[in-house]
Coordinates of C-alpha atoms in Angstrom, one line a residue:
M1 CA -29.9 1.0 -3.1
S2 CA -33.4 2.5 -3.0
A3 CA -35.0 4.3 -6.0
S4 CA -36.0 7.2 -3.7
W5 CA -32.3 7.8 -2.9
A6 CA -31.4 7.8 -6.6
E7 CA -34.2 10.3 -7.3
N8 CA -33.0 12.4 -4.3
M9 CA -29.6 12.6 -5.9
R10 CA -31.1 13.8 -9.2
L11 CA -33.1 16.5 -7.4
R12 CA -30.0 17.7 -5.6
A13 CA -28.2 18.1 -8.9
Q14 CA -31.0 20.1 -10.4
T15 CA -31.3 22.3 -7.3
A16 CA -27.5 22.9 -7.1
R17 CA -27.3 23.8 -10.8
R18 CA -30.2 26.2 -10.5
T19 CA -29.1 27.9 -7.2
T20 CA -25.3 27.9 -7.4
G21 CA -24.3 27.0 -10.9
M22 CA -22.8 23.6 -10.0
V23 CA -20.0 22.5 -12.3
L24 CA -20.7 19.8 -14.8
D25 CA -18.4 17.3 -13.3
E26 CA -20.3 17.2 -10.0
E27 CA -23.6 17.2 -11.8
R28 CA -22.4 14.2 -13.8
I29 CA -21.5 12.3 -10.7
L30 CA -24.8 13.0 -8.9
N31 CA -26.8 12.0 -12.1
L32 CA -25.0 8.6 -12.5
P33 CA -27.6 5.8 -12.3
V34 CA -27.9 3.7 -9.2
E35 CA -27.1 0.0 -10.0
D36 CA -29.3 -2.7 -8.5
Y37 CA -28.8 -6.4 -8.8
P38 CA -31.2 -9.3 -8.4
D39 CA -30.9 -11.9 -5.6
N40 CA -30.2 -14.9 -7.8
L41 CA -26.9 -13.9 -9.4
V42 CA -24.9 -16.7 -7.8
E43 CA -27.1 -19.4 -9.2
T44 CA -27.3 -17.7 -12.6
W45 CA -23.7 -17.0 -13.2
T46 CA -22.4 -20.3 -11.6
G47 CA -24.7 -22.2 -14.1
E48 CA -23.6 -19.9 -17.0
L49 CA -19.9 -20.3 -16.4
Q50 CA -19.5 -23.8 -15.1
T51 CA -18.1 -26.4 -17.4
V52 CA -20.3 -29.3 -18.5
R53 CA -18.1 -31.8 -16.5
S54 CA -18.5 -29.6 -13.4
R55 CA -22.3 -29.4 -13.8
V56 CA -22.5 -33.2 -14.1
R57 CA -20.4 -33.8 -11.0
G58 CA -22.5 -31.2 -9.1
D59 CA -20.2 -30.9 -6.1
D60 CA -17.9 -28.1 -7.2
P61 CA -18.0 -24.8 -5.3
P62 CA -20.4 -22.1 -6.6
L63 CA -19.2 -18.5 -7.2
F64 CA -19.0 -16.2 -4.3
P65 CA -21.7 -13.5 -4.3
V66 CA -19.2 -10.8 -5.1
Q67 CA -17.9 -12.9 -8.0
A68 CA -21.4 -13.3 -9.4
E69 CA -22.0 -9.5 -9.0
F70 CA -18.7 -8.9 -10.9
C71 CA -19.9 -11.0 -13.8
E72 CA -23.3 -9.2 -13.9
A73 CA -21.6 -5.8 -13.9
L74 CA -19.4 -6.9 -16.8
S75 CA -22.4 -8.1 -18.8
R76 CA -24.1 -4.7 -18.3
A77 CA -21.0 -2.6 -19.2
P78 CA -21.5 -0.4 -22.2
D79 CA -18.9 -0.5 -25.1
R80 CA -15.4 0.5 -24.1
R81 CA -16.2 0.4 -20.4
G82 CA -15.1 -2.2 -17.9
V83 CA -15.4 -2.7 -14.2
V84 CA -13.7 -1.5 -11.0
A85 CA -13.6 -4.3 -8.4
S86 CA -12.7 -3.2 -4.8
V87 CA -12.7 -6.7 -3.4
S88 CA -11.5 -7.8 0.0
V89 CA -8.4 -9.9 0.3
G90 CA -9.4 -13.6 -0.2
D91 CA -12.7 -12.9 -2.0
G92 CA -11.6 -14.5 -5.3
K93 CA -10.2 -11.8 -7.5
T94 CA -8.1 -14.4 -9.5
L95 CA -11.1 -16.4 -10.6
M96 CA -12.8 -13.1 -11.6
S97 CA -9.9 -12.2 -13.8
L98 CA -9.9 -15.6 -15.4
L99 CA -13.7 -15.5 -16.2
A100 CA -13.9 -11.8 -17.3
G101 CA -12.8 -12.4 -20.9
T102 CA -15.4 -15.2 -21.2
V103 CA -18.2 -12.9 -20.0
L104 CA -17.2 -10.1 -22.3
D105 CA -16.4 -12.4 -25.3
A106 CA -12.9 -10.8 -25.5
K107 CA -10.5 -12.0 -28.2
K108 CA -7.3 -11.6 -26.2
V109 CA -7.0 -11.0 -22.5
L110 CA -3.9 -9.5 -20.8
I111 CA -3.6 -9.8 -17.0
L112 CA -1.1 -7.4 -15.4
L113 CA 0.1 -8.5 -12.0
P114 CA 3.1 -8.4 -9.7
A115 CA 5.9 -10.8 -10.8
S116 CA 5.6 -12.7 -7.5
L117 CA 2.0 -13.7 -8.4
R118 CA 2.7 -15.1 -11.8
K119 CA 3.3 -18.7 -10.7
Q120 CA 0.3 -18.8 -8.5
N121 CA -1.9 -17.4 -11.3
L122 CA -0.8 -20.2 -13.6
E123 CA -1.5 -22.8 -10.9
D124 CA -5.0 -21.2 -10.4
Q125 CA -5.7 -21.4 -14.1
A126 CA -4.9 -25.1 -14.0
R127 CA -7.1 -25.5 -10.9
W128 CA -10.2 -23.7 -12.3
K129 CA -10.2 -24.8 -15.9
P130 CA -11.9 -28.1 -15.2
I131 CA -14.6 -26.3 -13.2
Y132 CA -15.3 -23.0 -14.9
K133 CA -15.0 -21.6 -18.4
V134 CA -11.6 -19.9 -18.1
H135 CA -10.9 -17.7 -21.1
P136 CA -8.7 -19.7 -23.6
N137 CA -6.4 -16.8 -24.6
I138 CA -4.9 -15.2 -21.5
T139 CA -1.4 -13.6 -21.4
L140 CA 0.3 -12.7 -18.2
C141 CA 2.7 -9.8 -17.9
S142 CA 4.2 -8.5 -14.7
Y143 CA 4.3 -4.8 -13.7
E144 CA 8.0 -5.2 -13.3
K145 CA 8.5 -6.3 -16.9
L146 CA 6.2 -3.5 -18.1
S147 CA 8.5 -1.0 -16.4
H148 CA 11.7 -2.4 -18.0
P149 CA 13.4 -0.2 -20.7
N150 CA 13.6 -3.1 -23.1
H151 CA 9.8 -3.6 -22.9
A152 CA 8.6 -0.1 -23.6
F153 CA 6.2 -1.4 -26.3
I154 CA 5.2 -4.8 -24.9
L155 CA 1.6 -3.9 -24.6
D156 CA 1.4 -3.1 -28.4
E157 CA 3.1 -6.4 -29.1
I158 CA 0.5 -8.3 -27.0
G159 CA -2.4 -6.4 -28.5
A160 CA -5.1 -7.4 -26.0
D161 CA -8.6 -6.0 -26.3
L162 CA -9.2 -6.6 -22.6
V163 CA -6.6 -5.5 -20.0
I164 CA -7.1 -6.6 -16.4
M165 CA -5.0 -4.9 -13.8
D166 CA -4.8 -7.2 -10.8
E167 CA -3.4 -5.7 -7.5
A168 CA -4.0 -2.4 -9.2
H169 CA -2.6 -0.5 -6.3
S170 CA 0.7 -1.3 -8.0
I171 CA -0.1 1.5 -10.5
A172 CA -1.4 4.0 -7.9
S173 CA 1.2 6.5 -9.0
S174 CA 0.1 8.2 -12.2
N175 CA 3.7 9.3 -12.7
S176 CA 5.3 5.9 -12.8
T177 CA 6.7 4.4 -15.9
R178 CA 4.3 1.4 -15.9
T179 CA 1.2 3.6 -15.4
K180 CA 2.2 5.9 -18.3
R181 CA 2.8 2.9 -20.6
I182 CA -0.7 1.5 -19.8
F183 CA -2.4 4.9 -20.5
N184 CA -0.5 5.4 -23.7
Y185 CA -1.7 2.0 -24.9
F186 CA -5.3 2.9 -24.2
K187 CA -4.9 6.2 -26.0
S188 CA -3.7 4.4 -29.1
R189 CA -6.4 1.7 -28.8
P190 CA -9.5 3.5 -27.4
K191 CA -11.8 0.5 -27.9
T192 CA -9.8 -1.6 -25.4
R193 CA -11.6 -2.3 -22.1
A194 CA -10.0 -2.0 -18.7
I195 CA -10.8 -3.9 -15.5
V196 CA -9.2 -2.6 -12.3
M197 CA -9.0 -5.0 -9.3
S198 CA -7.6 -4.6 -5.8
G199 CA -8.4 -5.3 -2.2
T200 CA -6.8 -2.0 -1.3
L201 CA -7.5 0.5 -4.2
T202 CA -6.6 3.5 -2.0
S203 CA -4.5 4.3 1.0
K204 CA -3.8 8.0 1.0
G205 CA -6.6 9.5 -1.0
L206 CA -8.6 9.8 -4.2
N207 CA -5.5 10.4 -6.4
D208 CA -4.4 6.8 -5.6
Y209 CA -7.1 5.5 -7.9
A210 CA -9.1 8.3 -9.6
H211 CA -7.1 7.8 -12.9
L212 CA -7.7 4.0 -12.8
V213 CA -11.5 4.4 -12.2
E214 CA -11.7 6.8 -15.1
L215 CA -9.6 4.5 -17.3
A216 CA -12.1 1.6 -16.7
L217 CA -15.4 3.6 -16.6
R218 CA -14.6 6.7 -18.7
Q219 CA -17.4 9.3 -18.1
G220 CA -19.1 6.8 -15.8
S221 CA -16.5 7.3 -13.1
P222 CA -18.1 8.4 -9.7
L223 CA -14.9 10.4 -9.0
P224 CA -14.3 13.9 -10.4
T225 CA -12.4 13.8 -13.7
S226 CA -11.7 17.5 -13.5
F227 CA -8.3 18.1 -11.8
A228 CA -9.5 21.3 -10.0
I229 CA -12.7 19.7 -8.6
R230 CA -10.8 16.5 -7.6
E231 CA -8.3 18.5 -5.6
R232 CA -11.1 20.1 -3.6
W233 CA -12.7 16.7 -3.0
C234 CA -9.4 15.4 -1.9
A235 CA -9.0 18.1 0.6
V236 CA -12.3 17.1 2.2
L237 CA -12.2 13.3 1.8
D238 CA -8.5 12.3 2.2
P239 CA -7.6 11.1 5.6
F240 CA -5.0 13.8 6.3
G241 CA -6.5 16.5 4.1
E242 CA -7.3 19.9 5.5
F243 CA -10.1 21.8 3.8
T244 CA -11.7 25.3 3.6
D245 CA -15.3 26.3 3.3
N246 CA -14.7 26.7 -0.5
D247 CA -13.5 23.0 -0.6
W248 CA -16.6 22.0 1.3
S249 CA -18.9 23.9 -1.0
Q250 CA -17.8 21.6 -3.9
I251 CA -18.9 18.4 -2.2
R252 CA -21.7 19.5 0.1
W253 CA -24.3 18.5 -2.5
L254 CA -23.1 15.0 -2.3
V255 CA -23.6 15.0 1.4
G256 CA -27.1 16.6 1.1
E257 CA -27.4 17.9 4.6
A258 CA -26.0 20.7 6.8
V259 CA -23.0 19.5 8.8
G260 CA -21.0 21.5 11.3
G261 CA -17.5 21.0 12.5
M262 CA -14.5 19.9 10.4
R263 CA -14.2 16.3 11.7
A264 CA -18.0 15.8 11.4
R265 CA -18.0 17.2 7.8
K266 CA -15.1 14.9 6.8
R267 CA -16.8 11.8 8.2
A268 CA -20.2 12.7 6.6
A269 CA -18.5 13.4 3.3
Q270 CA -16.6 10.1 3.3
L271 CA -19.8 8.1 4.1
A272 CA -21.8 10.0 1.4
F273 CA -19.0 9.4 -1.1
Q274 CA -19.0 5.6 -0.2
K275 CA -22.7 5.4 -1.0
R276 CA -22.3 7.1 -4.4
F277 CA -19.1 5.1 -5.2
K278 CA -20.7 1.7 -4.3
S279 CA -23.9 2.4 -6.2
A280 CA -22.4 3.5 -9.5
P281 CA -22.6 1.2 -12.5
G282 CA -19.4 -0.7 -13.0
I283 CA -18.3 -0.6 -9.4
V284 CA -18.2 -3.9 -7.5
V285 CA -17.4 -3.9 -3.8
S286 CA -17.2 -6.8 -1.3
S287 CA -20.2 -7.0 1.0
S288 CA -19.9 -6.1 4.7
E289 CA -20.2 -9.8 5.5
N290 CA -17.0 -11.4 6.8
R291 CA -16.7 -14.9 5.4
V292 CA -13.5 -15.7 7.4
N293 CA -14.6 -18.0 10.2
A294 CA -11.6 -17.1 12.4
S295 CA -11.7 -14.0 14.6
L296 CA -8.8 -11.5 14.4
V297 CA -6.9 -10.3 17.5
Y298 CA -4.1 -7.8 17.6
A299 CA -1.7 -7.5 20.6
S300 CA 1.4 -5.4 21.2
W301 CA 4.8 -6.9 21.8
T302 CA 7.5 -4.9 23.6
P303 CA 10.9 -6.3 24.6
E304 CA 13.2 -4.8 27.2
T305 CA 15.1 -1.9 25.7
A306 CA 18.9 -2.4 25.7
P307 CA 20.9 0.5 27.2
E308 CA 22.9 0.9 23.9
I309 CA 19.6 1.4 22.0
E310 CA 18.2 3.8 24.6
T311 CA 21.3 5.9 24.5
A312 CA 21.3 6.0 20.7
L313 CA 17.6 7.0 20.5
D314 CA 18.1 9.7 23.0
S315 CA 21.1 11.1 21.1
L316 CA 19.0 11.0 17.8
R317 CA 16.2 12.9 19.4
R318 CA 18.5 15.6 20.8
T319 CA 21.1 16.0 18.1
W320 CA 19.6 14.4 14.9
T321 CA 22.8 12.4 14.5
L322 CA 23.5 8.7 14.1
P323 CA 25.7 6.9 16.6
N324 CA 28.7 7.3 14.2
G325 CA 28.2 11.0 14.1
D326 CA 26.5 11.3 10.6
E327 CA 23.9 14.0 10.6
I328 CA 20.2 13.4 9.7
A329 CA 19.0 15.5 6.8
D330 CA 15.2 15.5 7.0
A331 CA 12.2 14.1 8.9
L332 CA 11.9 11.1 6.6
E333 CA 15.5 10.1 7.2
Y334 CA 14.9 10.7 11.0
S335 CA 11.9 8.4 11.1
R336 CA 13.7 5.7 9.2
A337 CA 16.7 5.9 11.5
Q338 CA 14.5 5.8 14.6
K339 CA 12.9 2.6 13.5
Q340 CA 16.1 0.9 12.6
I341 CA 17.8 1.9 15.9
S342 CA 14.8 0.6 17.8
L343 CA 15.6 -2.8 16.4
G344 CA 19.3 -2.4 17.3
F345 CA 21.0 -1.3 14.0
Y346 CA 21.5 1.5 11.5
Y347 CA 23.0 1.8 8.0
V348 CA 26.0 3.9 7.0
W349 CA 27.7 4.6 3.7
V350 CA 31.3 3.4 3.8
W351 CA 33.5 5.9 1.9
P352 CA 37.1 5.0 0.9
D353 CA 39.4 6.6 3.4
G354 CA 36.4 8.1 5.1
E355 CA 36.1 11.0 2.6
P356 CA 32.8 11.5 0.8
D357 CA 33.0 11.9 -3.0
F358 CA 31.2 15.3 -3.2
P359 CA 31.5 15.6 -7.0
W360 CA 29.7 12.2 -7.4
L361 CA 27.0 13.2 -4.9
E362 CA 26.3 16.6 -6.4
T363 CA 26.3 15.6 -10.1
R364 CA 24.2 12.5 -9.3
C365 CA 21.7 14.6 -7.4
A366 CA 21.4 17.2 -10.3
W367 CA 21.0 14.4 -13.0
M368 CA 18.3 12.6 -10.9
A369 CA 16.3 15.9 -10.5
T370 CA 16.5 16.5 -14.3
V371 CA 15.4 12.9 -15.1
R372 CA 12.4 13.3 -12.7
N373 CA 11.3 16.4 -14.6
I374 CA 11.6 14.6 -18.0
V375 CA 9.9 11.4 -16.9
A376 CA 7.0 13.4 -15.5
F377 CA 5.8 14.3 -19.0
G378 CA 5.5 10.6 -19.9
R379 CA 6.5 10.8 -23.5
P380 CA 6.6 7.3 -25.2
G381 CA 10.3 6.2 -25.4
M382 CA 11.2 8.7 -22.7
D383 CA 9.2 7.4 -19.7
S384 CA 11.9 5.8 -17.5
P385 CA 15.3 6.9 -16.2
A386 CA 17.1 4.3 -18.3
L387 CA 15.4 5.6 -21.5
V388 CA 16.3 9.2 -20.7
A389 CA 19.9 8.1 -20.1
R390 CA 19.9 6.3 -23.5
A391 CA 18.6 9.5 -25.2
A392 CA 21.4 11.5 -23.5
E393 CA 24.0 9.1 -24.8
Q394 CA 22.6 9.6 -28.3
R395 CA 22.6 13.4 -27.8
R396 CA 18.8 13.6 -28.5
L397 CA 18.1 16.0 -25.6
S398 CA 18.2 19.8 -25.1
V399 CA 21.5 21.6 -24.6
N400 CA 20.7 22.4 -20.9
V401 CA 19.9 18.8 -20.2
L402 CA 23.0 17.5 -22.0
S403 CA 25.2 19.9 -19.9
V404 CA 23.8 18.3 -16.7
W405 CA 24.4 14.8 -18.3
D406 CA 28.0 15.7 -19.3
E407 CA 28.8 16.6 -15.7
W408 CA 27.3 13.4 -14.4
E409 CA 28.9 11.3 -17.2
A410 CA 32.3 12.2 -15.8
H411 CA 31.4 10.5 -12.5
R412 CA 28.7 7.9 -13.2
H413 CA 31.2 5.1 -13.9
K414 CA 32.0 5.1 -10.2
D415 CA 30.4 2.5 -8.0
P416 CA 28.2 3.9 -5.2
P417 CA 29.8 3.5 -1.8
P418 CA 28.9 0.2 -0.1
T419 CA 26.3 0.3 2.6
E420 CA 27.3 -1.2 5.9
T421 CA 25.0 -2.4 8.7
R422 CA 26.2 -1.4 12.2
W423 CA 24.7 -3.2 15.1
L424 CA 24.3 -1.6 18.5
S425 CA 22.6 -4.6 20.1
D426 CA 20.7 -7.6 18.8
A427 CA 18.7 -7.9 22.1
P428 CA 15.3 -7.1 20.5
L429 CA 15.6 -9.8 17.9
R430 CA 17.1 -12.3 20.4
E431 CA 14.1 -11.7 22.6
A432 CA 11.8 -12.2 19.7
V433 CA 13.4 -15.5 18.8
E434 CA 13.2 -16.7 22.4
W435 CA 9.5 -15.6 22.5
T436 CA 8.8 -17.7 19.4
K437 CA 9.9 -20.8 21.2
E438 CA 6.9 -20.4 23.6
Q439 CA 4.5 -20.0 20.7
P440 CA 3.0 -22.3 18.0
P441 CA 4.6 -22.0 14.6
L442 CA 4.4 -18.4 13.5
I443 CA 5.6 -15.9 10.9
L444 CA 8.1 -13.1 11.8
W445 CA 7.3 -10.3 9.3
Y446 CA 10.3 -8.0 8.4
R447 CA 11.3 -5.4 5.9
S448 CA 15.1 -4.7 6.4
R449 CA 17.8 -7.0 5.0
A450 CA 19.7 -6.4 8.2
V451 CA 16.8 -7.9 10.2
A452 CA 16.6 -10.9 7.8
S453 CA 20.4 -11.6 8.2
K454 CA 20.3 -11.4 11.9
L455 CA 17.3 -13.6 12.2
E456 CA 19.0 -16.2 10.1
E457 CA 22.1 -15.9 12.2
L458 CA 19.9 -16.6 15.3
G459 CA 18.5 -19.8 13.8
I460 CA 15.3 -18.7 12.1
R461 CA 14.6 -19.9 8.6
V462 CA 14.3 -16.8 6.4
F463 CA 12.5 -17.0 3.0
T464 CA 14.2 -14.6 0.7
P465 CA 12.5 -12.6 -2.1
G466 CA 11.9 -14.9 -5.1
S467 CA 11.8 -18.2 -3.3
A468 CA 8.7 -20.3 -2.9
P469 CA 6.6 -19.5 0.2
P470 CA 6.5 -21.9 3.2
S471 CA 4.9 -25.3 2.6
S472 CA 5.0 -26.5 6.1
A473 CA 4.1 -25.1 9.5
E474 CA 7.4 -24.1 11.1
T475 CA 8.4 -20.7 12.5
C476 CA 10.0 -18.6 9.8
A477 CA 10.7 -15.1 8.7
L478 CA 9.0 -13.5 5.6
S479 CA 9.6 -10.2 3.8
I480 CA 6.6 -8.0 3.9
S481 CA 7.5 -6.6 0.5
S482 CA 7.8 -10.0 -1.1
Y483 CA 5.2 -12.2 0.7
G484 CA 2.9 -9.5 2.2
Q485 CA 0.5 -9.5 -0.8
G486 CA -1.1 -11.9 -3.3
I487 CA 0.3 -15.1 -1.7
D488 CA -2.4 -17.7 -1.0
G489 CA -2.0 -20.8 1.2
L490 CA -0.4 -19.4 4.4
Q491 CA -3.8 -19.4 6.1
Y492 CA -3.6 -23.2 6.2
L493 CA -0.3 -23.2 8.0
F494 CA -0.2 -20.2 10.4
S495 CA -2.5 -18.4 12.8
N496 CA 0.1 -16.5 14.7
Q497 CA 2.6 -13.8 13.6
L498 CA 4.8 -11.1 14.9
V499 CA 5.3 -7.9 12.9
L500 CA 8.8 -6.7 13.7
E501 CA 8.7 -3.6 11.5
P502 CA 5.1 -2.3 11.5
A503 CA 4.2 -0.4 8.3
S504 CA 2.5 3.1 8.4
S505 CA 0.3 2.2 5.4
G506 CA -3.2 0.9 6.0
R507 CA -3.0 -0.8 2.5
S508 CA 0.1 -2.7 3.5
W509 CA -1.5 -4.0 6.7
E510 CA -4.6 -5.1 4.9
Q511 CA -2.6 -7.1 2.4
M512 CA -0.2 -8.6 5.0
V513 CA -2.7 -9.7 7.5
G514 CA -4.8 -11.0 4.7
R515 CA -2.2 -13.7 4.1
T516 CA -3.3 -15.6 7.2
H517 CA -6.8 -14.1 7.9
R518 CA -8.7 -15.1 4.8
T519 CA -11.2 -17.6 3.5
G520 CA -9.9 -21.1 4.4
A521 CA -8.2 -20.2 7.7
T522 CA -8.3 -23.3 9.9
A523 CA -7.8 -21.7 13.3
D524 CA -10.5 -20.2 15.4
V525 CA -8.4 -17.1 16.1
V526 CA -5.7 -15.4 14.0
N527 CA -3.3 -13.5 16.3
V528 CA -1.2 -10.5 15.0
H529 CA 1.4 -9.3 17.4
F530 CA 3.2 -6.0 16.6
Y531 CA 6.4 -4.4 17.9
A532 CA 5.1 -1.4 19.8
A533 CA 8.3 0.6 20.3
L534 CA 7.7 4.3 20.3
A535 CA 9.2 4.6 16.8
F536 CA 6.5 2.4 15.4
Q537 CA 3.5 3.8 17.4
S538 CA 3.0 6.8 15.0
A539 CA 3.2 4.3 12.1
M540 CA 0.4 2.2 13.6
I541 CA -1.7 5.3 14.3
K542 CA -1.3 6.4 10.7
A543 CA -2.1 3.0 9.3
K544 CA -5.3 2.8 11.4
T545 CA -6.3 6.2 10.2
E546 CA -5.8 5.2 6.6
A547 CA -7.7 1.9 7.1
K548 CA -10.7 3.8 8.5
Y549 CA -10.6 6.1 5.5
I550 CA -10.5 3.1 3.1
E551 CA -13.5 1.5 4.8
R552 CA -15.5 4.7 5.0
T553 CA -15.0 5.8 1.3
T554 CA -15.0 2.5 -0.6
G555 CA -17.1 0.3 1.8
T556 CA -14.5 -2.5 1.7
R557 CA -14.0 -3.8 5.3
Q558 CA -10.5 -3.3 6.7
K559 CA -8.8 -5.8 9.1
L560 CA -7.2 -3.0 11.1
V561 CA -10.7 -1.6 11.8
Y562 CA -12.8 -4.7 12.6
G563 CA -10.0 -6.7 14.3
S564 CA -10.1 -6.6 18.1
F565 CA -7.2 -5.5 20.3
G566 CA -6.5 -7.9 23.2
D567 CA -5.2 -5.2 25.6
S568 CA -7.1 -1.9 26.2
S569 CA -3.8 0.0 26.0
D570 CA -3.3 -1.4 22.5
Q571 CA -6.7 -0.1 21.5
D572 CA -6.0 3.3 23.1
L573 CA -2.8 3.5 21.0
L574 CA -4.8 3.3 17.8
L575 CA -7.8 5.4 18.6

């Protein structure tokens, strides 16, 4: 980043303060230094962190450039500050987390990560210890364990002075139990350093990660720390945000030039923000270079629509009712039902004797709303639904809350009604299975348990959540939720896949496609086929929009953006 650009930023801040009274938060962001790194970081940090045995052998792999830059950023970090690493899928975040404590000379390192990645992390530690100086005192804790009522104070019990949040998008919600427990720990131990790592820090907007960047960088965050200013920036920068001239006035100094038109302003603001974000001290972003040798190609897959499915979709559009007559309550439920019916099924609650238990439904709804309000405050010992229920049982809540609890208490012993899958037609999945027989071994990506059960019935091997990932190249079905992030090794087995239930999240797509299109991929081309039913087209458009936003604001390349679409109609769908 050039020195002239940095000086230009400082002049903008001075001019804005003099002419318009710029708020301090914006001035702070414009005045942050511009970080610059020397060219020899890979050689320097590889030599610094390699074990003696590895240096003697001389044939072990050096650090990736982004890994060396990460180490340099850590070495420059002031007291109490860490690093934010927006690193592409497959760029070596795990090794970064294992070396961070060594670079910072930490006493005890805690790595927070999804439970599904714990085993792989332990295997990676064993793999890297003979080659690099992995920190000797690392504790792993899953986000799922951190959220459990019985582990409300587990962070205090561990007592780490360096906390690394791997796959940090798992704590994107500042209102979740796990996020509140992390922040309470840092409040009680302000000298603790935080490192935030993810290949997809954001998906919907600044609020996905503003709290995490501030936790790691404190007042060095290149995002607004003022809620009011951040909301105005969100309106301009977020992919689906709508903004006014007043919102634009809060960020125009970052852009630095006159821009007309709402779309042009949003794009200009996103690119200007990316430049400020990437250049701030403590921010490490993967380079624009794509180190995956395989090209990436997307193509739509559309089976024949069974008459039963077509009739059910038409009825859903006209009457907002399911095939059994149940009414749809809102747009979210409608979208979910439309996607399920497109695959040939839908879910229903099965009430005894066909009569809904209205007292159970009403008191449950009232109690859940009350719990949400209490958990939102994030008080220690009262930051999860289970802990609030425990407090109600011990009569430690207000009279009004206890009255809601007492009404729910009379019904909460009842089991929820069972959910039943009703199939209209399994034709789409049968056609998918037949199609796989003409293809090399591939992955069928799914989300719904009904789809998993039907695929297994049709002879496809289904890997259920919690089981080890595939170890051989044979056509199989994998859950997007369980295997769509963090899993390494699939790139050696598969170069072909069919996404039966395309997600509407750009972050989800980046993680999922990154299982096969990553460093080490053996094929020349990685093919991603997606079910292009009408119900999923809006999901694909939304995901592509989010992917463009992520790339424009963080600078981290997104696979939905740089991948090519084999059919022009597929490209038109996602423009």
